[in-house]
Amino acid sequence: MDTGRPIFETRYEAPGAVDCLEYQSGAALTVGGQHIDLSGGGWGYTKREPIGTTVGIGAWNYPLQSAIWKSAPALAFGNSMIFKPSELTPTNALTLAKIYMEAGLPEGVFNVVVGDGSVGTPLVNHDGVDKVSFTGSVGTGQKVYTSALKSFKKVTLELGGKSPLIIFEDTNIKDAVTAAMVANWYSSGQVCSNGTRVFVHESIHDEFVKQLIDATSKLVIGDPMDKSTQIGPMVAKDHMEKVMNYIDIGKNDDNATLVYGGESILGDTGGYFLSPAIFTDCTDDMRIVKEEVFGMVMSILTFTEEDDVLNRANDTTFGLAAGVFTQDLQRAHRMVHNLEAGTTWINNYNLAPVELPWSGFKNSGLGSENGLAGVESWSRLKTVYVEMGQIESPYESE
């Protein structure tokens, strides 16, 4: 309810949270260290240990997922956590804390502190904190990273993105349209990994846009508590105004062509509703193409050559995600190999199974969450040398 996301979407949140808890609890029991035989009869081993007291700072767009992705591995690997949810969406974290306690988690192991950024700052700076995991904007993430480094805390960051979705000429256009909608309209476009730079091969551009407009026009926008609603309101008035400002920039400054939507609607409800905005005739230097909007603003660009679209897709300071649609699997693997993004999809978009690591390159993040790669983020490695023979003294004369 805090986010405005419809039940149509949020019904998947609880099962996803259960998957994460089950996976991380299993990983903690099975991921151990190494036994290493050494010359001279000695041997050694490594062991995983808890980091200690950790801080999680969550985002407002996926409040339950954010709390689970941070707390489940933290607790599974023996850490305690202080979690600060966004001040816009605090309810899920508070409910999660009650569930943990009802399940038998000792008091004080998972703690929730609510408030704005002024609450998060002292948590990051506190000498008693050993690890910080933050999800949010690039600007705030840079501040968190700088503060945490002063005391050499371990840090995981999941930040913004301006991700490319590349659609080749041999693509099933219906599937590509579905993916583009998921990559732009889901959660009212308020998703960091969204593929808002949609590169469409010139030969299928017109048909793609036609099918996209037709499918988008059929979406049900309205009350998020109504099970038939597919798109709910934006999270807050000021965020709605920010997105509307970018739509104005696209029309008036960038001179892109707004072929659908981009209007404030259902104003009589008191909610912050927006019709999805589709821009064509976009170029790489436009602000709506370069800057993260975090709303339902899709920029469609055309291409003809693989090398050209690859270079253009990588020409960004972000590197969170990328998607490729093609029936040529050799080309698909060649593209994702060269795309500068931490999380990529072939012939799908925005799926995030907990078994796979989630990470960003460049200004989009640091470290990984989920998958076995997340083990590094929530534990520390200790080395133990075991001597099985007598110690030879270097100080005794021969």
Tab-separated table of C-alpha atoms in Angstrom, residues 9-386:
chain	number	residue	atom	x	y	z
A	9	GLU	CA	2.315	-7.324	-8.755
A	10	THR	CA	2.725	-7.603	-5.014
A	11	ARG	CA	1.122	-11.056	-4.798
A	12	TYR	CA	4.518	-12.401	-5.881
A	13	GLU	CA	6.434	-10.654	-3.087
A	14	ALA	CA	5.716	-13.080	-0.240
A	15	PRO	CA	6.569	-16.260	-2.199
A	16	GLY	CA	9.750	-14.541	-3.400
A	17	ALA	CA	10.647	-13.718	0.192
A	18	VAL	CA	10.162	-17.356	1.198
A	19	ASP	CA	12.405	-18.490	-1.667
A	20	CYS	CA	15.135	-16.118	-0.499
A	21	LEU	CA	14.935	-17.272	3.135
A	22	GLU	CA	15.061	-20.937	2.140
A	23	TYR	CA	17.942	-20.448	-0.271
A	24	GLN	CA	20.093	-18.413	2.103
A	25	SER	CA	19.517	-20.755	5.042
A	26	GLY	CA	20.593	-23.666	2.845
A	27	ALA	CA	23.623	-21.811	1.508
A	28	ALA	CA	24.826	-21.005	5.017
A	29	LEU	CA	24.871	-24.696	5.900
A	30	THR	CA	26.616	-25.896	2.758
A	31	VAL	CA	29.118	-23.166	1.838
A	32	GLY	CA	32.230	-23.696	3.904
A	33	GLY	CA	35.962	-23.312	3.556
A	34	GLN	CA	38.798	-25.323	2.038
A	35	HIS	CA	41.202	-27.939	3.335
A	36	ILE	CA	44.683	-27.413	1.884
A	37	ASP	CA	47.589	-29.856	2.220
A	38	LEU	CA	50.932	-28.093	2.537
A	39	SER	CA	54.523	-29.189	2.067
A	40	GLY	CA	56.447	-30.332	5.128
A	41	GLY	CA	53.508	-32.160	6.678
A	42	GLY	CA	51.509	-29.114	7.697
A	43	TRP	CA	48.058	-28.309	6.448
A	44	GLY	CA	45.634	-25.454	6.512
A	45	TYR	CA	42.005	-24.630	6.182
A	46	THR	CA	39.759	-21.662	5.672
A	47	LYS	CA	36.479	-21.015	7.407
A	48	ARG	CA	33.568	-18.659	6.927
A	49	GLU	CA	32.709	-16.404	9.858
A	50	PRO	CA	30.029	-13.793	10.501
A	51	ILE	CA	31.072	-10.219	9.830
A	52	GLY	CA	29.350	-8.921	12.956
A	53	THR	CA	26.849	-6.096	13.188
A	54	THR	CA	25.463	-5.120	9.801
A	55	VAL	CA	23.301	-2.258	8.570
A	56	GLY	CA	20.810	-2.549	5.739
A	57	ILE	CA	19.313	0.544	4.145
A	58	GLY	CA	16.410	-0.288	1.868
A	59	ALA	CA	14.682	1.347	-1.088
A	60	TRP	CA	11.072	2.454	-1.245
A	61	ASN	CA	10.076	0.737	-4.496
A	62	TYR	CA	10.466	-2.871	-3.307
A	63	PRO	CA	10.351	-2.621	0.488
A	64	LEU	CA	9.827	-6.305	1.324
A	65	GLN	CA	12.298	-7.574	-1.265
A	66	SER	CA	14.880	-5.050	-0.111
A	67	ALA	CA	14.492	-6.088	3.527
A	68	ILE	CA	14.635	-9.805	2.701
A	69	TRP	CA	17.554	-9.635	0.271
A	70	LYS	CA	19.619	-7.978	2.987
A	71	SER	CA	18.386	-9.615	6.175
A	72	ALA	CA	18.085	-13.243	5.005
A	73	PRO	CA	21.788	-13.733	4.116
A	74	ALA	CA	22.920	-11.509	6.983
A	75	LEU	CA	21.086	-13.609	9.555
A	76	ALA	CA	21.794	-16.940	7.848
A	77	PHE	CA	25.546	-16.326	8.085
A	78	GLY	CA	25.332	-15.406	11.761
A	79	ASN	CA	25.262	-11.608	11.673
A	80	SER	CA	22.913	-9.236	13.406
A	81	MET	CA	21.233	-6.478	11.419
A	82	ILE	CA	19.885	-2.997	11.916
A	83	PHE	CA	17.573	-2.290	8.985
A	84	LYS	CA	16.407	1.166	7.996
A	85	PRO	CA	13.581	1.112	5.468
A	86	SER	CA	12.707	4.109	3.346
A	87	GLU	CA	10.612	6.629	5.214
A	88	LEU	CA	8.088	6.340	2.369
A	89	THR	CA	7.544	2.583	2.784
A	90	PRO	CA	8.358	1.425	6.346
A	91	THR	CA	5.480	-0.991	6.961
A	92	ASN	CA	6.932	-4.143	5.383
A	93	ALA	CA	10.145	-4.077	7.401
A	94	LEU	CA	8.266	-3.625	10.666
A	95	THR	CA	6.006	-6.535	9.807
A	96	LEU	CA	9.020	-8.654	8.849
A	97	ALA	CA	10.603	-7.960	12.240
A	98	LYS	CA	7.478	-9.290	13.967
A	99	ILE	CA	7.520	-12.401	11.774
A	100	TYR	CA	11.178	-13.064	12.597
A	101	MET	CA	10.468	-12.813	16.330
A	102	GLU	CA	7.416	-15.071	16.055
A	103	ALA	CA	9.617	-17.592	14.236
A	104	GLY	CA	12.015	-17.636	17.189
A	105	LEU	CA	14.731	-15.138	16.248
A	106	PRO	CA	16.234	-13.788	19.482
A	107	GLU	CA	15.398	-10.237	20.389
A	108	GLY	CA	17.923	-7.710	19.112
A	109	VAL	CA	19.231	-9.805	16.221
A	110	PHE	CA	17.055	-8.049	13.616
A	111	ASN	CA	16.188	-4.466	14.423
A	112	VAL	CA	14.232	-1.867	12.448
A	113	VAL	CA	14.902	1.855	12.761
A	114	VAL	CA	12.578	4.188	10.876
A	115	GLY	CA	13.273	7.705	9.657
A	116	ASP	CA	14.777	9.687	6.808
A	117	GLY	CA	18.395	9.986	5.697
A	118	SER	CA	19.384	11.689	8.928
A	119	VAL	CA	18.766	8.356	10.664
A	120	GLY	CA	20.848	6.364	8.204
A	121	THR	CA	23.912	8.601	8.444
A	122	PRO	CA	24.838	7.830	12.075
A	123	LEU	CA	24.271	4.128	11.439
A	124	VAL	CA	26.775	4.154	8.568
A	125	ASN	CA	29.279	6.171	10.600
A	126	HIS	CA	29.001	4.146	13.821
A	127	ASP	CA	32.193	2.368	14.908
A	128	GLY	CA	30.176	-0.631	16.066
A	129	VAL	CA	28.937	-1.385	12.560
A	130	ASP	CA	30.996	-3.836	10.475
A	131	LYS	CA	29.074	-3.946	7.180
A	132	VAL	CA	26.677	-1.666	5.271
A	133	SER	CA	24.358	-2.718	2.457
A	134	PHE	CA	22.597	0.138	0.683
A	135	THR	CA	20.030	0.281	-2.120
A	136	GLY	CA	19.170	3.665	-3.602
A	137	SER	CA	20.411	6.508	-5.752
A	138	VAL	CA	23.963	6.924	-7.029
A	139	GLY	CA	24.447	10.194	-5.160
A	140	THR	CA	23.416	8.782	-1.791
A	141	GLY	CA	25.345	5.579	-2.468
A	142	GLN	CA	28.537	7.568	-3.020
A	143	LYS	CA	28.037	9.293	0.338
A	144	VAL	CA	27.420	5.962	2.080
A	145	TYR	CA	30.535	4.458	0.492
A	146	THR	CA	32.733	7.425	1.429
A	147	SER	CA	31.528	7.398	5.037
A	148	ALA	CA	31.881	3.634	5.434
A	149	LEU	CA	35.421	3.641	4.059
A	150	LYS	CA	36.599	5.895	6.872
A	151	SER	CA	36.478	2.898	9.182
A	152	PHE	CA	37.060	0.265	6.439
A	153	LYS	CA	33.588	-1.231	6.688
A	154	LYS	CA	32.544	-3.834	4.176
A	155	VAL	CA	30.063	-2.265	1.725
A	156	THR	CA	27.515	-3.541	-0.786
A	157	LEU	CA	25.768	-1.021	-3.036
A	158	GLU	CA	22.872	-1.460	-5.450
A	159	LEU	CA	22.370	1.855	-7.204
A	160	GLY	CA	20.686	3.327	-10.271
A	161	GLY	CA	20.627	2.361	-13.899
A	162	LYS	CA	19.796	3.418	-17.437
A	163	SER	CA	19.763	-0.019	-18.939
A	164	PRO	CA	19.617	-1.026	-22.614
A	165	LEU	CA	17.119	-3.484	-24.045
A	166	ILE	CA	18.357	-4.521	-27.505
A	167	ILE	CA	15.873	-6.052	-29.953
A	168	PHE	CA	17.255	-7.613	-33.134
A	169	GLU	CA	15.419	-8.119	-36.427
A	170	ASP	CA	14.903	-11.890	-35.959
A	171	THR	CA	13.057	-11.419	-32.687
A	172	ASN	CA	9.550	-12.607	-31.973
A	173	ILE	CA	8.060	-9.107	-31.850
A	174	LYS	CA	5.205	-10.056	-29.518
A	175	ASP	CA	7.664	-11.411	-26.954
A	176	ALA	CA	9.875	-8.336	-27.345
A	177	VAL	CA	6.909	-6.021	-26.777
A	178	THR	CA	5.963	-7.934	-23.633
A	179	ALA	CA	9.525	-7.657	-22.323
A	180	ALA	CA	9.713	-3.947	-23.137
A	181	MET	CA	6.499	-3.359	-21.198
A	182	VAL	CA	7.770	-5.326	-18.208
A	183	ALA	CA	11.062	-3.422	-18.468
A	184	ASN	CA	9.302	-0.035	-18.405
A	185	TRP	CA	5.758	-0.165	-16.996
A	186	TYR	CA	6.134	-2.630	-14.121
A	187	SER	CA	5.867	-0.888	-10.739
A	188	SER	CA	4.960	2.307	-12.627
A	189	GLY	CA	8.480	2.335	-14.031
A	190	GLN	CA	10.008	2.736	-10.572
A	191	VAL	CA	12.601	-0.038	-10.914
A	192	CYS	CA	16.367	0.533	-10.953
A	193	SER	CA	17.066	-2.209	-13.497
A	194	ASN	CA	14.453	-1.101	-16.038
A	195	GLY	CA	15.435	-1.249	-19.699
A	196	THR	CA	14.386	2.276	-20.568
A	197	ARG	CA	16.743	2.606	-23.572
A	198	VAL	CA	15.003	0.320	-26.046
A	199	PHE	CA	17.164	-0.246	-29.121
A	200	VAL	CA	15.031	-1.683	-31.935
A	201	HIS	CA	16.413	-2.869	-35.265
A	202	GLU	CA	15.385	-0.432	-37.962
A	203	SER	CA	13.670	-3.110	-40.073
A	204	ILE	CA	11.092	-3.967	-37.370
A	205	HIS	CA	10.795	-0.555	-35.688
A	206	ASP	CA	7.402	0.434	-37.061
A	207	GLU	CA	5.752	-2.911	-36.341
A	208	PHE	CA	7.281	-2.999	-32.852
A	209	VAL	CA	5.969	0.497	-32.019
A	210	LYS	CA	2.534	-0.354	-33.415
A	211	GLN	CA	2.220	-3.488	-31.262
A	212	LEU	CA	3.673	-1.697	-28.239
A	213	ILE	CA	1.144	1.142	-28.403
A	214	ASP	CA	-1.715	-1.311	-28.927
A	215	ALA	CA	-0.725	-3.453	-25.928
A	216	THR	CA	0.020	-0.472	-23.673
A	217	SER	CA	-3.332	1.161	-24.464
A	218	LYS	CA	-5.110	-1.911	-23.074
A	219	LEU	CA	-3.477	-1.741	-19.643
A	220	VAL	CA	-5.795	-1.169	-16.686
A	221	ILE	CA	-4.639	1.809	-14.620
A	222	GLY	CA	-6.346	2.517	-11.319
A	223	ASP	CA	-6.911	1.459	-7.708
A	224	PRO	CA	-3.955	-0.716	-6.622
A	225	MET	CA	-6.264	-2.669	-4.312
A	226	ASP	CA	-8.382	-3.785	-7.274
A	227	LYS	CA	-7.199	-7.183	-8.531
A	228	SER	CA	-7.836	-6.172	-12.147
A	229	THR	CA	-5.514	-3.144	-11.936
A	230	GLN	CA	-2.211	-3.577	-13.778
A	231	ILE	CA	-0.649	-0.151	-13.104
A	232	GLY	CA	-1.082	1.819	-9.898
A	233	PRO	CA	-0.090	5.350	-8.892
A	234	MET	CA	3.386	6.798	-8.472
A	235	VAL	CA	4.798	6.651	-4.952
A	236	ALA	CA	4.492	10.377	-4.122
A	237	LYS	CA	3.556	13.757	-5.570
A	238	ASP	CA	7.106	15.100	-5.828
A	239	HIS	CA	8.252	11.991	-7.674
A	240	MET	CA	5.321	12.265	-10.074
A	241	GLU	CA	6.295	15.866	-10.758
A	242	LYS	CA	9.900	14.830	-11.438
A	243	VAL	CA	8.791	12.258	-14.012
A	244	MET	CA	6.389	14.739	-15.638
A	245	ASN	CA	9.262	17.210	-15.887
A	246	TYR	CA	11.320	14.642	-17.803
A	247	ILE	CA	8.401	14.119	-20.176
A	248	ASP	CA	8.368	17.862	-20.825
A	249	ILE	CA	12.128	17.757	-21.418
A	250	GLY	CA	11.663	14.926	-23.900
A	251	LYS	CA	9.040	16.870	-25.849
A	252	ASN	CA	10.418	20.388	-25.682
A	253	ASP	CA	14.194	20.203	-25.149
A	254	ASP	CA	15.141	16.853	-26.653
A	255	ASN	CA	12.570	17.165	-29.447
A	256	ALA	CA	11.750	13.465	-29.275
A	257	THR	CA	8.345	12.347	-30.568
A	258	LEU	CA	5.826	11.416	-27.877
A	259	VAL	CA	3.681	8.822	-29.643
A	260	TYR	CA	1.702	7.694	-26.620
A	261	GLY	CA	0.790	8.737	-23.073
A	262	GLY	CA	2.858	10.897	-20.778
A	263	GLU	CA	-0.162	12.534	-19.169
A	264	SER	CA	-1.371	12.934	-15.605
A	265	ILE	CA	-4.636	11.004	-15.332
A	266	LEU	CA	-7.315	10.060	-12.795
A	267	GLY	CA	-6.707	13.288	-10.898
A	268	ASP	CA	-10.143	13.112	-9.261
A	269	THR	CA	-8.989	10.041	-7.271
A	270	GLY	CA	-6.336	11.984	-5.366
A	271	GLY	CA	-3.663	9.554	-6.580
A	272	TYR	CA	-0.580	10.311	-8.635
A	273	PHE	CA	-1.410	8.444	-11.825
A	274	LEU	CA	0.506	8.681	-15.076
A	275	SER	CA	-0.145	7.151	-18.478
A	276	PRO	CA	2.969	5.345	-19.799
A	277	ALA	CA	5.049	7.599	-22.058
A	278	ILE	CA	6.501	6.221	-25.289
A	279	PHE	CA	9.066	8.353	-27.132
A	280	THR	CA	10.371	7.622	-30.628
A	281	ASP	CA	12.925	9.442	-32.805
A	282	CYS	CA	15.311	9.355	-29.847
A	283	THR	CA	19.059	9.875	-30.047
A	284	ASP	CA	21.821	8.932	-27.638
A	285	ASP	CA	22.530	12.509	-26.549
A	286	MET	CA	19.007	13.262	-25.281
A	287	ARG	CA	18.492	13.773	-21.560
A	288	ILE	CA	15.606	11.313	-21.422
A	289	VAL	CA	17.978	8.739	-22.947
A	290	LYS	CA	20.995	9.484	-20.747
A	291	GLU	CA	19.500	10.244	-17.311
A	292	GLU	CA	17.665	7.912	-14.947
A	293	VAL	CA	14.018	8.991	-14.841
A	294	PHE	CA	12.637	6.256	-12.554
A	295	GLY	CA	9.203	6.395	-14.083
A	296	MET	CA	7.225	5.191	-17.093
A	297	VAL	CA	9.241	6.945	-19.804
A	298	MET	CA	10.446	4.650	-22.609
A	299	SER	CA	12.965	5.921	-25.166
A	300	ILE	CA	13.009	3.982	-28.448
A	301	LEU	CA	16.156	4.176	-30.589
A	302	THR	CA	16.948	2.422	-33.860
A	303	PHE	CA	20.039	0.568	-35.073
A	304	THR	CA	21.201	-1.606	-37.951
A	305	GLU	CA	24.626	-2.982	-36.980
A	306	GLU	CA	25.537	-5.171	-33.999
A	307	ASP	CA	28.835	-3.432	-33.201
A	308	ASP	CA	27.198	-0.023	-33.352
A	309	VAL	CA	24.377	-0.862	-30.949
A	310	LEU	CA	26.821	-2.537	-28.567
A	311	ASN	CA	28.974	0.592	-28.367
A	312	ARG	CA	25.926	2.800	-27.890
A	313	ALA	CA	24.464	0.517	-25.219
A	314	ASN	CA	27.742	0.672	-23.263
A	315	ASP	CA	28.058	4.447	-23.609
A	316	THR	CA	26.723	5.226	-20.134
A	317	THR	CA	28.033	5.710	-16.624
A	318	PHE	CA	25.582	3.043	-15.435
A	319	GLY	CA	26.001	-0.715	-15.656
A	320	LEU	CA	23.244	-2.396	-13.689
A	321	ALA	CA	21.374	-4.421	-16.306
A	322	ALA	CA	20.897	-5.170	-20.004
A	323	GLY	CA	18.710	-7.367	-22.178
A	324	VAL	CA	19.092	-8.900	-25.653
A	325	PHE	CA	16.309	-10.315	-27.821
A	326	THR	CA	17.321	-12.493	-30.762
A	327	GLN	CA	16.820	-16.036	-32.071
A	328	ASP	CA	20.545	-16.220	-32.874
A	329	LEU	CA	22.000	-17.611	-29.648
A	330	GLN	CA	25.577	-17.144	-30.792
A	331	ARG	CA	24.864	-13.455	-31.245
A	332	ALA	CA	23.002	-13.333	-27.940
A	333	HIS	CA	25.946	-14.752	-25.992
A	334	ARG	CA	28.378	-12.578	-27.920
A	335	MET	CA	26.366	-9.493	-26.959
A	336	VAL	CA	25.989	-10.248	-23.255
A	337	HIS	CA	29.687	-11.105	-23.098
A	338	ASN	CA	30.518	-7.583	-24.250
A	339	LEU	CA	27.763	-5.623	-22.534
A	340	GLU	CA	29.064	-3.676	-19.533
A	341	ALA	CA	26.318	-4.657	-17.113
A	342	GLY	CA	26.284	-6.837	-14.020
A	343	THR	CA	22.909	-8.484	-14.627
A	344	THR	CA	21.825	-9.482	-18.119
A	345	TRP	CA	18.977	-11.376	-19.787
A	346	ILE	CA	18.609	-13.202	-23.089
A	347	ASN	CA	15.037	-13.216	-24.440
A	348	ASN	CA	13.506	-12.042	-21.169
A	349	TYR	CA	13.831	-9.113	-18.783
A	350	ASN	CA	13.748	-8.171	-15.085
A	351	LEU	CA	13.578	-11.684	-13.667
A	352	ALA	CA	15.596	-11.996	-10.455
A	353	PRO	CA	15.687	-15.560	-9.106
A	354	VAL	CA	17.473	-15.683	-5.781
A	355	GLU	CA	19.778	-18.445	-7.036
A	356	LEU	CA	21.520	-15.965	-9.364
A	357	PRO	CA	23.758	-13.105	-8.189
A	358	TRP	CA	22.415	-9.574	-8.568
A	359	SER	CA	25.089	-6.944	-9.134
A	360	GLY	CA	25.910	-3.796	-11.052
A	361	PHE	CA	28.998	-2.469	-12.805
A	362	LYS	CA	30.359	1.085	-13.009
A	363	ASN	CA	28.175	3.617	-11.137
A	364	SER	CA	25.414	1.071	-10.622
A	365	GLY	CA	26.845	-0.709	-7.645
A	366	LEU	CA	29.465	-2.604	-5.720
A	367	GLY	CA	29.418	-6.248	-4.692
A	368	SER	CA	26.685	-8.831	-5.205
A	369	GLU	CA	23.479	-9.889	-3.541
A	370	ASN	CA	21.902	-13.352	-3.858
A	371	GLY	CA	23.390	-16.497	-5.327
A	372	LEU	CA	26.554	-18.036	-3.942
A	373	ALA	CA	28.396	-14.832	-4.868
A	374	GLY	CA	26.470	-13.162	-2.064
A	375	VAL	CA	28.355	-15.307	0.433
A	376	GLU	CA	31.304	-12.929	0.072
A	377	SER	CA	29.064	-10.010	0.965
A	378	TRP	CA	27.801	-11.400	4.257
A	379	SER	CA	30.723	-13.365	5.704
A	380	ARG	CA	34.464	-13.063	6.131
A	381	LEU	CA	37.139	-15.610	5.424
A	382	LYS	CA	39.613	-16.765	8.071
A	383	THR	CA	42.769	-18.750	7.315
A	384	VAL	CA	44.101	-21.354	9.764
A	385	TYR	CA	47.588	-22.957	9.460
A	386	VAL	CA	48.083	-26.235	11.342
